PDB file of C-alpha atoms in Angstrom:
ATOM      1  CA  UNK A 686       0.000   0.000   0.000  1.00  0.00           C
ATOM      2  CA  UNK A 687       1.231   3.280  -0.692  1.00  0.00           C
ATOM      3  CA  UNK A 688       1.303   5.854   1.989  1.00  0.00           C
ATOM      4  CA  UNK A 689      -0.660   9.117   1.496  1.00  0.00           C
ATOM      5  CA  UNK A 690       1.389  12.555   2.272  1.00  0.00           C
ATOM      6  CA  UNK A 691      -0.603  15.143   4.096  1.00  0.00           C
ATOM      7  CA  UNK A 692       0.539  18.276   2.332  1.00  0.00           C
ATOM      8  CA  UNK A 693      -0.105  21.961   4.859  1.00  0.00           C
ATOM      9  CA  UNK A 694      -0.206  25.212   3.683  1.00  0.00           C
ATOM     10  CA  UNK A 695       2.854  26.885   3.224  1.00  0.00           C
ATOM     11  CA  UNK A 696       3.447  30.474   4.752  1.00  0.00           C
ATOM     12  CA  UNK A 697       3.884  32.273   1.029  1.00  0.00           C
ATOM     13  CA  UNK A 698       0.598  30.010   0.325  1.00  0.00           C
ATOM     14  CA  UNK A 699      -1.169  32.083   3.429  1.00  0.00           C
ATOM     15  CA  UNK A 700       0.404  35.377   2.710  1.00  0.00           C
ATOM     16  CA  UNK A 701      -0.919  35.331  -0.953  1.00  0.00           C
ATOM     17  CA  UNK A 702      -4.170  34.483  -0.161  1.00  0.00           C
ATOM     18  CA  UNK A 703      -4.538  37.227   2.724  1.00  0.00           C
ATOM     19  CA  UNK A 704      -3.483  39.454   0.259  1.00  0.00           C
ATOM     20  CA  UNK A 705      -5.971  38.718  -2.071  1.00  0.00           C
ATOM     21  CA  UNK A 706      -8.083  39.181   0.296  1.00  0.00           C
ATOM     22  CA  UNK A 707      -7.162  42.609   1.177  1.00  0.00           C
ATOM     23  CA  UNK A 708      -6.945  43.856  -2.269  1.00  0.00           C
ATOM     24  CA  UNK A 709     -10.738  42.887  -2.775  1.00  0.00           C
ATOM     25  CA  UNK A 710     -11.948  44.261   0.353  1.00  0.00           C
ATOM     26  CA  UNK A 711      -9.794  48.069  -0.370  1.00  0.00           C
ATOM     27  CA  UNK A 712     -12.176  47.303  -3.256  1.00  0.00           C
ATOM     28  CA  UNK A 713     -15.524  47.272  -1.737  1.00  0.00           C
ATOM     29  CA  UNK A 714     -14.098  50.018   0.593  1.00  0.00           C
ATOM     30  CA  UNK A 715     -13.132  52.492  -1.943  1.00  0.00           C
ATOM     31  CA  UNK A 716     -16.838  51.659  -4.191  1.00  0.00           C
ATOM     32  CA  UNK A 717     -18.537  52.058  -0.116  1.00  0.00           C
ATOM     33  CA  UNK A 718     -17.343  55.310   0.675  1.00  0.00           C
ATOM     34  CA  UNK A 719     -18.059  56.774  -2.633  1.00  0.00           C
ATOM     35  CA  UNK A 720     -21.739  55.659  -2.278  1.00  0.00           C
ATOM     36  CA  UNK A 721     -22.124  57.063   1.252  1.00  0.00           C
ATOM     37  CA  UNK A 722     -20.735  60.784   0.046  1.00  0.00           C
ATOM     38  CA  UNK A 723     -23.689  60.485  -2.922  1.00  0.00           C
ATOM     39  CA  UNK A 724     -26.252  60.004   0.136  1.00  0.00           C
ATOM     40  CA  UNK A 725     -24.976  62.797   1.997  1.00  0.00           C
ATOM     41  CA  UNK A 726     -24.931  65.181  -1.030  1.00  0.00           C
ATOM     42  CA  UNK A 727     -28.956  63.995  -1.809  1.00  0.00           C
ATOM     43  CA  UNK A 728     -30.018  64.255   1.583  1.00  0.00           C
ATOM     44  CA  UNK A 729     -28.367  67.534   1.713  1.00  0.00           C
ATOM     45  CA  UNK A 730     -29.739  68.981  -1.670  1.00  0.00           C
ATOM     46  CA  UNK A 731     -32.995  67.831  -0.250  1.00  0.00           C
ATOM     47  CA  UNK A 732     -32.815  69.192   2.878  1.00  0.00           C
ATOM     48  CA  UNK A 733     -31.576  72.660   1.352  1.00  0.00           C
ATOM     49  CA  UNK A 734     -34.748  72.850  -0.605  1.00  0.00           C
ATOM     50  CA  UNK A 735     -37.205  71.286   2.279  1.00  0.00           C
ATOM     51  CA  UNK A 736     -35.211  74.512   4.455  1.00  0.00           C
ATOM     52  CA  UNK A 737     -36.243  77.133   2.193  1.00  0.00           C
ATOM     53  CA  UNK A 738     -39.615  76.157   1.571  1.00  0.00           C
ATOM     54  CA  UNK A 739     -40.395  76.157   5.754  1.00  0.00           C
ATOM     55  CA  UNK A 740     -38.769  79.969   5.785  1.00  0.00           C
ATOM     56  CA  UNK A 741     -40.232  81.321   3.056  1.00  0.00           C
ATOM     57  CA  UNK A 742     -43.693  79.879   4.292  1.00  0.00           C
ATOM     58  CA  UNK A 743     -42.341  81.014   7.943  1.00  0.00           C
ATOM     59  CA  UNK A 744     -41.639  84.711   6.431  1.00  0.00           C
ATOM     60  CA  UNK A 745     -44.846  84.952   4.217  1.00  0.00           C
ATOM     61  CA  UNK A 746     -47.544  84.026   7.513  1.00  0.00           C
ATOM     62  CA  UNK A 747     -44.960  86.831   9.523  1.00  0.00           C
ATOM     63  CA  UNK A 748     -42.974  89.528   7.750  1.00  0.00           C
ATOM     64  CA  UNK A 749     -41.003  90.674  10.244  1.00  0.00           C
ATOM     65  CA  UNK A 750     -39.117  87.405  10.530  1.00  0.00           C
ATOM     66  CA  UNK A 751     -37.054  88.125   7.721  1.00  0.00           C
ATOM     67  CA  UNK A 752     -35.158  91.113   9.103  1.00  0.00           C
ATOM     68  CA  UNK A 753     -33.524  88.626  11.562  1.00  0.00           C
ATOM     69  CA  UNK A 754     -34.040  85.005  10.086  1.00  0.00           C
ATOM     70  CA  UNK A 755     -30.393  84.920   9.233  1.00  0.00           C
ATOM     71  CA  UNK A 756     -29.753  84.472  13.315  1.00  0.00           C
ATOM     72  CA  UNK A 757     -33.034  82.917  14.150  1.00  0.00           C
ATOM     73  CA  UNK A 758     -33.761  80.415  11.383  1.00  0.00           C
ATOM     74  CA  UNK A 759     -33.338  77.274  13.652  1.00  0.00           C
ATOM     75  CA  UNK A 760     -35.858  78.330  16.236  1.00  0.00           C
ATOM     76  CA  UNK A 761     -38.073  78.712  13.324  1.00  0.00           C
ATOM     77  CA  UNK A 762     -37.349  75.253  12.008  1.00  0.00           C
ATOM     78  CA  UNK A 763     -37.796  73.815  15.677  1.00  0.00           C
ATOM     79  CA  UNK A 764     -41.538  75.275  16.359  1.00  0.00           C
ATOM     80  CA  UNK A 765     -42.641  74.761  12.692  1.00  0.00           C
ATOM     81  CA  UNK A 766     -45.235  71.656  13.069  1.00  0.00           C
ATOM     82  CA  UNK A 767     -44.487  70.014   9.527  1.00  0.00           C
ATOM     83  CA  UNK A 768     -40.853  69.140  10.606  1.00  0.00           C
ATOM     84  CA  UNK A 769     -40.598  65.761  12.430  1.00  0.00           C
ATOM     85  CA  UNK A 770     -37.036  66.194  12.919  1.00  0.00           C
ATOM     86  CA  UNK A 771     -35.962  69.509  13.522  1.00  0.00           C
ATOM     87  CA  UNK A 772     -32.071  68.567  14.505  1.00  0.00           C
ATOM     88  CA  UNK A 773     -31.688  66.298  11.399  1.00  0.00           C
ATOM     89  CA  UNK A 774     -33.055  69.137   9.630  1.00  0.00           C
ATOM     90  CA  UNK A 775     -31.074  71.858  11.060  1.00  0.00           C
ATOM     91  CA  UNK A 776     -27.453  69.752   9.764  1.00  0.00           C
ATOM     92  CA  UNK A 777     -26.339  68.961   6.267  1.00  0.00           C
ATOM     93  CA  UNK A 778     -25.582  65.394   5.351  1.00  0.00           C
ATOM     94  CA  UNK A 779     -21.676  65.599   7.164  1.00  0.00           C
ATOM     95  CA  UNK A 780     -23.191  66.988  10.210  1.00  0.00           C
ATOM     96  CA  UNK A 781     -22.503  70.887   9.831  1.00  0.00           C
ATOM     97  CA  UNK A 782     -25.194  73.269  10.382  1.00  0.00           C
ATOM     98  CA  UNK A 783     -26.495  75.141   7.069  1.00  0.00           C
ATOM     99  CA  UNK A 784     -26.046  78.705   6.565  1.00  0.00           C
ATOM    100  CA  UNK A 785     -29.323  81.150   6.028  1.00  0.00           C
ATOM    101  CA  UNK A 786     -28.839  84.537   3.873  1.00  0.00           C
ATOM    102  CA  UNK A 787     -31.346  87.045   3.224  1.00  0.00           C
ATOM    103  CA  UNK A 788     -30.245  88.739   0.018  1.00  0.00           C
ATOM    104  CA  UNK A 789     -32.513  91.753  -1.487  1.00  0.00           C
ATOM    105  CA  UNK A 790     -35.692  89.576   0.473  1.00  0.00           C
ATOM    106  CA  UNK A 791     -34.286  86.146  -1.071  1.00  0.00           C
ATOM    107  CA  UNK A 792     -33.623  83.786   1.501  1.00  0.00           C
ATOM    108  CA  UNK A 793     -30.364  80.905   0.299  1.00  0.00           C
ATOM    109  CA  UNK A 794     -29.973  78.039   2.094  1.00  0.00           C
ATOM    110  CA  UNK A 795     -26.225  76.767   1.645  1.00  0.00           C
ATOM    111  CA  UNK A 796     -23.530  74.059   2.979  1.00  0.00           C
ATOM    112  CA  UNK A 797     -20.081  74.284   2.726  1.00  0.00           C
ATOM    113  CA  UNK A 798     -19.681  70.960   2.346  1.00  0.00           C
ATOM    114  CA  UNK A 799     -22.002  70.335  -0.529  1.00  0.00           C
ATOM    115  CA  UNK A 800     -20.823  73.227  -2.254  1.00  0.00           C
ATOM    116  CA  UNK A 801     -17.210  71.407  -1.610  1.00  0.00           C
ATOM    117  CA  UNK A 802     -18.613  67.905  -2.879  1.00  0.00           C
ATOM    118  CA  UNK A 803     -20.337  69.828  -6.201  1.00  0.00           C
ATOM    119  CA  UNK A 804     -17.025  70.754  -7.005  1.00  0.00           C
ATOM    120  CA  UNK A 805     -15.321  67.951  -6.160  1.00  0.00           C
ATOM    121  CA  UNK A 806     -18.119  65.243  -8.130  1.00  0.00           C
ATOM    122  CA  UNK A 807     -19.583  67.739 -10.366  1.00  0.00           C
ATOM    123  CA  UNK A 808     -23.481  68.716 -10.338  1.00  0.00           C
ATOM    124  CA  UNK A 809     -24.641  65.248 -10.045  1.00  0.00           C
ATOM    125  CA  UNK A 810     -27.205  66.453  -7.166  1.00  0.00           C
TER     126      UNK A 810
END
């Protein structure tokens, strides 16, 4: 009878195959972390626009409000009943708070961030 061998795995044998491993998983990373920027930049475009609509309905039932919105903008978001979430709403997808302008009785809701990302990845959102 012949005698079977019992062949292990070699150390190069492991080493290749962990980094195969690795290569595959900086991968998925890399295709991950562009996906979760994209959500940040559509929750923030939509957020921007959801903003403005809430002040200019805010300024329109109260005219006053827009000689001082620019400071008081998140107390306005915070006691308007149609937001659920006032502190989700008050910060952009990367956490930041957005900044209010009133120019010539036009209110702009901005993000640095976004504004960043649109450069960065083009007008996608």
């Amino acid at each position: 009878m012949y005698k079977t061998k019992k062949r292990f795995l070699t150390l190069i044998e492991i080493m290749i195959v962990m980094f195969l491993i690795m290569m595959i998983l900086g991968v998925v990373a890399y295709n991950y972390r562009g996906a979760l920027d994209e959500g940040k930049a559509f929750k923030t475009k939509a957020d921007i626009e959801n903003l403005q609509n809430i002040l200019e309905f805010a300024v329109a039932q109260n005219p006053e409000l827009l000689d001082d919105i620019e400071a008081r903008w998140v107390d306005v978001v915070k006691k308007d009943q149609l937001v659920k979430n006032p502190a989700a709403l008050t910060k952009d997808g990367w956490g930041e708070q957005y900044q209010v302008e009133v120019d010539d009785g036009k209110i702009t809701v901005s993000s640095r961030k976004y504004e960043e990302y649109r450069k960065t990845h083009g007008t996608k959102f």
